Amino acid sequence: VVEELDPFLEDQIRAMGIKVVEHKTELNMLELNADRLQNLRHELLGDVPKAKPKKVDTSLPRRPPVLCAGCGHRTVFHVLSKLGATVTGDIGCYTLGAFAPLNAMDTTICMGASIGNAAGMKKAGLNGRICAVLGDSTFFHSGITGILSALYNGTPVTTVVLDNRITGMTGHQENPTTGKTIRGEVTRQVDLIKLANAVGIDHVVVADPFDVKNFEKVVKEEVMREEPSVIIATRPCALLKGVKYTGHCKITDKCKNCKMCMKLGCPAITVKDDKVVIDATQCNGCGLCVNVCPFGAIEKEE
């Protein structure tokens, strides 16, 4: 038996009373591929040559991890990076905010640690803007205790709840904000504003991150507040079935090549021959870049 990872098939065959060659560590293939199988046959039977290591084509373009086109989290990190805030992150697809060009996440330790980290940094005397960021489902799972602790200890932590109305990282499961159970049954929908108020947070602001100017204004105000506050960044996940962006965006001749749009880290926006271009096959028409361009050089086409 040659199989990936744990001896699942081997155990089942043994349970049926069929003799199996004793399991050896070196027969564990991890991920099956032709080269590993060839090397295994060479080791056991010797009737084929050992596979030669393949040379990696370094000319291939790199594709680093990136937030999806149309992701509402992108503006949050764009603004926090612009403001030079210290950002304590959490576990979720939004952890991608740590990558260039956003570069807006300084810590990621475990689920629910974002608010505690921010509070600890404040207590330790770190000055400047400090902001904890976590998703709506993570907030329900492990964030409420951190908020309570910061409030109880009088620590002025600003928390941004990335409310995309789904559990994005692990496959779009429902959560208490969606009003549906994991089986899709209708249930009581939890109100994030009322929940934050109920635990004692007086300052709760809801803002659409795609309204870039207003969102930046909200963040500036809240991170300087001398008491705990919550910003709920509400924008549904771009991959949800009910989210229907249309058309795509294009660069016009008004472009000054300032490359401000490149700071968003959108996978559809690239530079070719030192000019910014938008790949229509990757653009979903969310229009965020239109809101960011200072010269009105990006237009949306239906």
mmCIF file of C-alpha atoms in Angstrom:
data_model
loop_
_atom_site.group_PDB
_atom_site.id
_atom_site.type_symbol
_atom_site.label_atom_id
_atom_site.label_comp_id
_atom_site.label_asym_id
_atom_site.label_seq_id
_atom_site.Cartn_x
_atom_site.Cartn_y
_atom_site.Cartn_z
ATOM 1 C CA VAL A 1 0.000 0.000 0.000
ATOM 2 C CA VAL A 2 1.352 3.388 -0.998
ATOM 3 C CA GLU A 3 -0.702 6.264 0.381
ATOM 4 C CA GLU A 4 -0.496 9.849 1.539
ATOM 5 C CA LEU A 5 0.019 10.801 5.173
ATOM 6 C CA ASP A 6 -1.591 8.455 7.726
ATOM 7 C CA PRO A 7 -2.002 4.709 6.965
ATOM 8 C CA PHE A 8 -5.765 4.895 6.371
ATOM 9 C CA LEU A 9 -6.068 2.261 3.641
ATOM 10 C CA GLU A 10 -3.452 0.067 5.293
ATOM 11 C CA ASP A 11 -5.396 -0.016 8.560
ATOM 12 C CA GLN A 12 -8.662 -0.846 6.767
ATOM 13 C CA ILE A 13 -7.050 -3.671 4.798
ATOM 14 C CA ARG A 14 -5.477 -5.084 7.940
ATOM 15 C CA ALA A 15 -8.873 -4.936 9.661
ATOM 16 C CA MET A 16 -10.274 -7.166 6.904
ATOM 17 C CA GLY A 17 -7.661 -9.797 7.750
ATOM 18 C CA ILE A 18 -5.549 -9.274 4.633
ATOM 19 C CA LYS A 19 -1.797 -9.334 5.041
ATOM 20 C CA VAL A 20 -0.071 -6.037 4.346
ATOM 21 C CA VAL A 21 3.624 -5.283 4.125
ATOM 22 C CA GLU A 22 4.620 -3.821 7.473
ATOM 23 C CA HIS A 23 4.180 -0.042 7.467
ATOM 24 C CA LYS A 24 7.479 1.817 7.332
ATOM 25 C CA THR A 25 8.075 5.522 7.746
ATOM 26 C CA GLU A 26 9.889 5.757 4.423
ATOM 27 C CA LEU A 27 6.790 4.490 2.599
ATOM 28 C CA ASN A 28 4.815 7.518 3.782
ATOM 29 C CA MET A 29 4.508 9.559 0.605
ATOM 30 C CA LEU A 30 3.284 12.851 2.089
ATOM 31 C CA GLU A 31 1.853 14.210 -1.168
ATOM 32 C CA LEU A 32 1.835 11.644 -3.975
ATOM 33 C CA ASN A 33 3.647 12.582 -7.182
ATOM 34 C CA ALA A 34 5.368 10.777 -10.033
ATOM 35 C CA ASP A 35 8.912 11.392 -8.799
ATOM 36 C CA ARG A 36 8.228 10.036 -5.309
ATOM 37 C CA LEU A 37 6.530 6.965 -6.736
ATOM 38 C CA GLN A 38 9.437 6.392 -9.106
ATOM 39 C CA ASN A 39 11.935 6.684 -6.256
ATOM 40 C CA LEU A 40 9.893 4.271 -4.154
ATOM 41 C CA ARG A 41 9.857 1.725 -6.983
ATOM 42 C CA HIS A 42 13.603 2.214 -7.436
ATOM 43 C CA GLU A 43 14.099 1.578 -3.721
ATOM 44 C CA LEU A 44 11.916 -1.546 -3.594
ATOM 45 C CA LEU A 45 12.416 -3.136 -7.015
ATOM 46 C CA GLY A 46 15.368 -1.387 -8.602
ATOM 47 C CA ASP A 47 13.925 -1.730 -12.149
ATOM 48 C CA VAL A 48 13.686 2.020 -12.816
ATOM 49 C CA PRO A 49 16.276 4.798 -12.387
ATOM 50 C CA LYS A 50 15.992 7.203 -9.489
ATOM 51 C CA ALA A 51 14.160 10.389 -10.414
ATOM 52 C CA LYS A 52 16.374 13.361 -11.141
ATOM 53 C CA PRO A 53 15.699 16.571 -9.174
ATOM 54 C CA LYS A 54 13.835 19.091 -11.300
ATOM 55 C CA LYS A 55 15.241 22.564 -11.801
ATOM 56 C CA VAL A 56 12.876 25.367 -10.859
ATOM 57 C CA ASP A 57 12.222 27.883 -13.628
ATOM 58 C CA THR A 58 13.138 31.119 -11.871
ATOM 59 C CA SER A 59 11.781 33.157 -14.782
ATOM 60 C CA LEU A 60 8.203 32.371 -13.756
ATOM 61 C CA PRO A 61 6.437 35.344 -12.155
ATOM 62 C CA ARG A 62 5.796 35.144 -8.436
ATOM 63 C CA ARG A 63 2.247 35.198 -7.116
ATOM 64 C CA PRO A 64 2.351 36.205 -3.458
ATOM 65 C CA PRO A 65 -0.657 35.720 -1.154
ATOM 66 C CA VAL A 66 -3.085 38.595 -1.572
ATOM 67 C CA LEU A 67 -6.571 39.676 -0.531
ATOM 68 C CA CYS A 68 -9.213 38.970 -3.190
ATOM 69 C CA ALA A 69 -10.246 41.608 -5.708
ATOM 70 C CA GLY A 70 -13.179 43.487 -4.208
ATOM 71 C CA CYS A 71 -12.271 42.599 -0.611
ATOM 72 C CA GLY A 72 -13.631 45.129 1.882
ATOM 73 C CA HIS A 73 -10.704 44.517 4.236
ATOM 74 C CA ARG A 74 -8.299 46.124 1.776
ATOM 75 C CA THR A 75 -9.287 49.715 2.619
ATOM 76 C CA VAL A 76 -8.968 49.066 6.351
ATOM 77 C CA PHE A 77 -5.326 48.098 5.983
ATOM 78 C CA HIS A 78 -4.686 50.787 3.374
ATOM 79 C CA VAL A 79 -5.873 53.448 5.837
ATOM 80 C CA LEU A 80 -4.064 51.958 8.850
ATOM 81 C CA SER A 81 -0.842 51.758 6.820
ATOM 82 C CA LYS A 82 -1.273 55.350 5.670
ATOM 83 C CA LEU A 83 -1.733 56.509 9.273
ATOM 84 C CA GLY A 84 1.302 54.552 10.453
ATOM 85 C CA ALA A 85 -0.729 52.734 13.089
ATOM 86 C CA THR A 86 0.546 49.775 15.081
ATOM 87 C CA VAL A 87 -1.847 46.974 14.118
ATOM 88 C CA THR A 88 -2.360 43.883 16.255
ATOM 89 C CA GLY A 89 -3.872 41.247 13.999
ATOM 90 C CA ASP A 90 -5.791 38.051 14.453
ATOM 91 C CA ILE A 91 -6.482 34.738 12.725
ATOM 92 C CA GLY A 92 -8.365 34.999 9.432
ATOM 93 C CA CYS A 93 -7.982 35.718 5.724
ATOM 94 C CA TYR A 94 -7.403 39.350 6.721
ATOM 95 C CA THR A 95 -3.996 38.309 8.084
ATOM 96 C CA LEU A 96 -2.951 38.889 4.455
ATOM 97 C CA GLY A 97 -2.950 42.576 5.403
ATOM 98 C CA ALA A 98 0.556 41.924 6.715
ATOM 99 C CA PHE A 99 1.923 41.534 3.178
ATOM 100 C CA ALA A 100 3.236 44.262 0.884
ATOM 101 C CA PRO A 101 2.150 46.726 -0.247
ATOM 102 C CA LEU A 102 -0.334 47.077 2.651
ATOM 103 C CA ASN A 103 2.208 46.161 5.363
ATOM 104 C CA ALA A 104 -0.395 46.840 8.022
ATOM 105 C CA MET A 105 -0.199 44.087 10.590
ATOM 106 C CA ASP A 106 2.449 43.897 13.288
ATOM 107 C CA THR A 107 1.376 40.863 15.330
ATOM 108 C CA THR A 108 -0.574 37.654 14.769
ATOM 109 C CA ILE A 109 -0.343 35.149 17.594
ATOM 110 C CA CYS A 110 -3.556 33.188 18.023
ATOM 111 C CA MET A 111 -7.306 33.541 17.627
ATOM 112 C CA GLY A 112 -8.557 36.336 19.872
ATOM 113 C CA ALA A 113 -5.121 37.711 20.772
ATOM 114 C CA SER A 114 -5.437 40.959 18.799
ATOM 115 C CA ILE A 115 -7.271 43.001 21.451
ATOM 116 C CA GLY A 116 -5.166 41.640 24.315
ATOM 117 C CA ASN A 117 -1.977 42.471 22.420
ATOM 118 C CA ALA A 118 -3.147 46.039 21.785
ATOM 119 C CA ALA A 119 -4.086 46.471 25.450
ATOM 120 C CA GLY A 120 -0.735 45.076 26.560
ATOM 121 C CA MET A 121 1.134 47.472 24.287
ATOM 122 C CA LYS A 122 -0.837 50.391 25.716
ATOM 123 C CA LYS A 123 -0.105 49.268 29.279
ATOM 124 C CA ALA A 124 3.565 48.889 28.403
ATOM 125 C CA GLY A 125 3.681 52.524 27.322
ATOM 126 C CA LEU A 126 3.706 52.289 23.521
ATOM 127 C CA ASN A 127 2.684 55.652 22.131
ATOM 128 C CA GLY A 128 0.915 56.525 18.916
ATOM 129 C CA ARG A 129 -2.006 54.914 17.165
ATOM 130 C CA ILE A 130 -2.629 51.299 18.209
ATOM 131 C CA CYS A 131 -5.457 49.336 16.645
ATOM 132 C CA ALA A 132 -6.693 45.754 17.050
ATOM 133 C CA VAL A 133 -8.190 44.115 13.955
ATOM 134 C CA LEU A 134 -10.277 40.933 13.794
ATOM 135 C CA GLY A 135 -13.135 39.442 11.804
ATOM 136 C CA ASP A 136 -16.771 39.283 12.852
ATOM 137 C CA SER A 137 -16.756 35.510 13.412
ATOM 138 C CA THR A 138 -13.442 35.734 15.301
ATOM 139 C CA PHE A 139 -14.901 38.505 17.440
ATOM 140 C CA PHE A 140 -17.740 36.211 18.514
ATOM 141 C CA HIS A 141 -15.373 33.285 19.005
ATOM 142 C CA SER A 142 -12.621 34.937 21.032
ATOM 143 C CA GLY A 143 -12.780 38.727 20.854
ATOM 144 C CA ILE A 144 -15.483 39.619 23.375
ATOM 145 C CA THR A 145 -13.303 38.579 26.323
ATOM 146 C CA GLY A 146 -10.523 40.883 25.109
ATOM 147 C CA ILE A 147 -12.929 43.816 24.825
ATOM 148 C CA LEU A 148 -14.204 43.151 28.356
ATOM 149 C CA SER A 149 -10.673 42.992 29.730
ATOM 150 C CA ALA A 150 -9.654 46.272 28.046
ATOM 151 C CA LEU A 151 -12.803 47.970 29.325
ATOM 152 C CA TYR A 152 -12.451 46.587 32.844
ATOM 153 C CA ASN A 153 -8.842 47.721 33.059
ATOM 154 C CA GLY A 154 -9.550 51.134 31.552
ATOM 155 C CA THR A 155 -7.269 50.545 28.551
ATOM 156 C CA PRO A 156 -8.079 52.778 25.543
ATOM 157 C CA VAL A 157 -7.977 50.177 22.785
ATOM 158 C CA THR A 158 -9.545 50.767 19.377
ATOM 159 C CA THR A 159 -10.923 47.573 17.839
ATOM 160 C CA VAL A 160 -11.871 47.246 14.174
ATOM 161 C CA VAL A 161 -14.341 44.415 13.583
ATOM 162 C CA LEU A 162 -14.133 43.387 9.926
ATOM 163 C CA ASP A 163 -17.783 42.595 9.349
ATOM 164 C CA ASN A 164 -17.925 40.723 6.033
ATOM 165 C CA ARG A 165 -21.025 38.727 7.025
ATOM 166 C CA ILE A 166 -19.387 35.313 6.746
ATOM 167 C CA THR A 167 -16.514 33.188 8.051
ATOM 168 C CA GLY A 168 -14.186 33.746 5.113
ATOM 169 C CA MET A 169 -10.969 31.898 5.905
ATOM 170 C CA THR A 170 -12.372 28.413 6.462
ATOM 171 C CA GLY A 171 -14.943 28.130 3.694
ATOM 172 C CA HIS A 172 -17.805 30.602 4.140
ATOM 173 C CA GLN A 173 -19.534 29.122 7.155
ATOM 174 C CA GLU A 174 -22.404 31.063 8.720
ATOM 175 C CA ASN A 175 -21.808 32.880 11.995
ATOM 176 C CA PRO A 176 -23.963 34.821 14.513
ATOM 177 C CA THR A 177 -24.024 37.963 12.303
ATOM 178 C CA THR A 178 -25.627 36.166 9.344
ATOM 179 C CA GLY A 179 -28.895 35.099 10.963
ATOM 180 C CA LYS A 180 -28.452 31.516 9.798
ATOM 181 C CA THR A 181 -27.122 28.358 11.417
ATOM 182 C CA ILE A 182 -24.405 26.201 9.887
ATOM 183 C CA ARG A 183 -27.261 24.171 8.311
ATOM 184 C CA GLY A 184 -28.698 27.278 6.699
ATOM 185 C CA GLU A 185 -31.654 27.451 9.085
ATOM 186 C CA VAL A 186 -32.965 30.875 10.130
ATOM 187 C CA THR A 187 -31.908 31.826 13.655
ATOM 188 C CA ARG A 188 -31.518 34.906 15.861
ATOM 189 C CA GLN A 189 -29.146 37.407 14.255
ATOM 190 C CA VAL A 190 -26.740 39.051 16.683
ATOM 191 C CA ASP A 191 -26.421 42.835 16.425
ATOM 192 C CA LEU A 192 -22.746 43.814 16.710
ATOM 193 C CA ILE A 193 -23.582 47.353 17.824
ATOM 194 C CA LYS A 194 -25.892 46.225 20.618
ATOM 195 C CA LEU A 195 -23.392 43.575 21.688
ATOM 196 C CA ALA A 196 -20.557 46.106 21.968
ATOM 197 C CA ASN A 197 -22.839 48.498 23.847
ATOM 198 C CA ALA A 198 -23.995 45.701 26.156
ATOM 199 C CA VAL A 199 -20.460 44.958 27.350
ATOM 200 C CA GLY A 200 -19.917 48.645 28.082
ATOM 201 C CA ILE A 201 -18.427 50.148 24.900
ATOM 202 C CA ASP A 202 -20.035 53.572 24.454
ATOM 203 C CA HIS A 203 -18.311 54.549 21.230
ATOM 204 C CA VAL A 204 -19.302 52.216 18.384
ATOM 205 C CA VAL A 205 -19.077 53.486 14.803
ATOM 206 C CA VAL A 206 -20.270 51.636 11.704
ATOM 207 C CA ALA A 207 -18.489 52.589 8.486
ATOM 208 C CA ASP A 208 -18.271 51.257 4.941
ATOM 209 C CA PRO A 209 -14.553 50.851 4.140
ATOM 210 C CA PHE A 210 -15.243 51.570 0.468
ATOM 211 C CA ASP A 211 -16.144 55.119 1.475
ATOM 212 C CA VAL A 212 -12.434 55.772 1.831
ATOM 213 C CA LYS A 213 -12.477 59.411 2.997
ATOM 214 C CA ASN A 214 -15.091 58.831 5.666
ATOM 215 C CA PHE A 215 -13.450 55.607 6.836
ATOM 216 C CA GLU A 216 -10.094 57.360 7.252
ATOM 217 C CA LYS A 217 -11.809 60.147 9.202
ATOM 218 C CA VAL A 218 -13.459 57.605 11.525
ATOM 219 C CA VAL A 219 -10.199 55.743 12.175
ATOM 220 C CA LYS A 220 -8.314 58.969 12.920
ATOM 221 C CA GLU A 221 -10.910 59.960 15.493
ATOM 222 C CA GLU A 222 -11.287 56.611 17.207
ATOM 223 C CA VAL A 223 -7.625 55.647 17.567
ATOM 224 C CA MET A 224 -6.972 58.858 19.479
ATOM 225 C CA ARG A 225 -9.910 58.361 21.835
ATOM 226 C CA GLU A 226 -8.932 57.968 25.494
ATOM 227 C CA GLU A 227 -11.303 55.073 26.111
ATOM 228 C CA PRO A 228 -12.097 51.743 24.409
ATOM 229 C CA SER A 229 -14.002 52.076 21.135
ATOM 230 C CA VAL A 230 -15.140 49.836 18.305
ATOM 231 C CA ILE A 231 -15.250 50.472 14.574
ATOM 232 C CA ILE A 232 -17.429 48.049 12.623
ATOM 233 C CA ALA A 233 -16.137 47.960 9.043
ATOM 234 C CA THR A 234 -19.132 46.595 7.175
ATOM 235 C CA ARG A 235 -18.695 45.315 3.624
ATOM 236 C CA PRO A 236 -19.873 41.818 2.560
ATOM 237 C CA CYS A 237 -17.236 39.363 1.308
ATOM 238 C CA ALA A 238 -16.766 39.765 -2.445
ATOM 239 C CA LEU A 239 -17.050 35.999 -2.909
ATOM 240 C CA LEU A 240 -20.541 35.680 -1.437
ATOM 241 C CA LYS A 241 -23.199 34.576 -3.925
ATOM 242 C CA GLY A 242 -25.358 37.577 -3.125
ATOM 243 C CA VAL A 243 -22.570 40.097 -3.860
ATOM 244 C CA LYS A 244 -22.831 41.115 -7.503
ATOM 245 C CA TYR A 245 -20.259 43.614 -8.715
ATOM 246 C CA THR A 246 -20.494 44.273 -12.432
ATOM 247 C CA GLY A 247 -18.193 45.414 -15.194
ATOM 248 C CA HIS A 248 -14.563 46.294 -14.654
ATOM 249 C CA CYS A 249 -12.371 49.339 -14.103
ATOM 250 C CA LYS A 250 -9.894 50.883 -16.512
ATOM 251 C CA ILE A 251 -7.102 53.465 -16.427
ATOM 252 C CA THR A 252 -7.792 56.580 -18.539
ATOM 253 C CA ASP A 253 -5.439 59.107 -20.107
ATOM 254 C CA LYS A 254 -5.858 61.283 -16.983
ATOM 255 C CA CYS A 255 -3.418 58.982 -15.190
ATOM 256 C CA LYS A 256 -0.385 60.796 -13.745
ATOM 257 C CA ASN A 257 1.376 57.486 -13.021
ATOM 258 C CA CYS A 258 1.511 58.342 -9.302
ATOM 259 C CA LYS A 259 0.853 54.665 -8.565
ATOM 260 C CA MET A 260 -1.391 55.452 -5.588
ATOM 261 C CA CYS A 261 -3.726 52.665 -6.740
ATOM 262 C CA MET A 262 -0.836 50.193 -6.492
ATOM 263 C CA LYS A 263 -0.783 50.757 -2.722
ATOM 264 C CA LEU A 264 -4.110 48.906 -2.483
ATOM 265 C CA GLY A 265 -2.476 45.599 -3.366
ATOM 266 C CA CYS A 266 -5.358 44.627 -5.667
ATOM 267 C CA PRO A 267 -4.412 41.591 -7.789
ATOM 268 C CA ALA A 268 -6.069 43.187 -10.850
ATOM 269 C CA ILE A 269 -3.814 46.276 -10.787
ATOM 270 C CA THR A 270 -0.310 45.825 -12.164
ATOM 271 C CA VAL A 271 2.497 47.806 -13.797
ATOM 272 C CA LYS A 272 3.575 47.100 -17.365
ATOM 273 C CA ASP A 273 6.258 49.145 -19.110
ATOM 274 C CA ASP A 274 6.210 51.501 -16.115
ATOM 275 C CA LYS A 275 2.498 52.227 -16.600
ATOM 276 C CA VAL A 276 -0.348 51.138 -14.364
ATOM 277 C CA VAL A 277 -2.854 48.818 -16.030
ATOM 278 C CA ILE A 278 -5.933 46.974 -14.819
ATOM 279 C CA ASP A 279 -6.391 43.377 -15.892
ATOM 280 C CA ALA A 280 -10.065 43.116 -16.879
ATOM 281 C CA THR A 281 -10.003 39.340 -16.367
ATOM 282 C CA GLN A 282 -9.178 39.769 -12.667
ATOM 283 C CA CYS A 283 -11.098 42.988 -11.950
ATOM 284 C CA ASN A 284 -14.606 42.403 -10.599
ATOM 285 C CA GLY A 285 -15.709 46.022 -10.847
ATOM 286 C CA CYS A 286 -15.834 46.759 -7.108
ATOM 287 C CA GLY A 287 -14.726 50.349 -7.781
ATOM 288 C CA LEU A 288 -12.427 50.759 -4.788
ATOM 289 C CA CYS A 289 -9.576 52.005 -6.973
ATOM 290 C CA VAL A 290 -11.939 54.652 -8.421
ATOM 291 C CA ASN A 291 -12.427 56.010 -4.890
ATOM 292 C CA VAL A 292 -8.698 56.054 -4.158
ATOM 293 C CA CYS A 293 -7.325 57.683 -7.334
ATOM 294 C CA PRO A 294 -6.575 61.363 -6.543
ATOM 295 C CA PHE A 295 -6.833 62.425 -10.196
ATOM 296 C CA GLY A 296 -10.058 60.698 -11.219
ATOM 297 C CA ALA A 297 -8.062 58.675 -13.717
ATOM 298 C CA ILE A 298 -9.871 55.372 -13.136
ATOM 299 C CA GLU A 299 -13.309 54.771 -14.570
ATOM 300 C CA LYS A 300 -15.708 51.895 -14.283
ATOM 301 C CA GLU A 301 -17.060 50.253 -17.404
ATOM 302 C CA GLU A 302 -20.247 48.182 -17.307
#
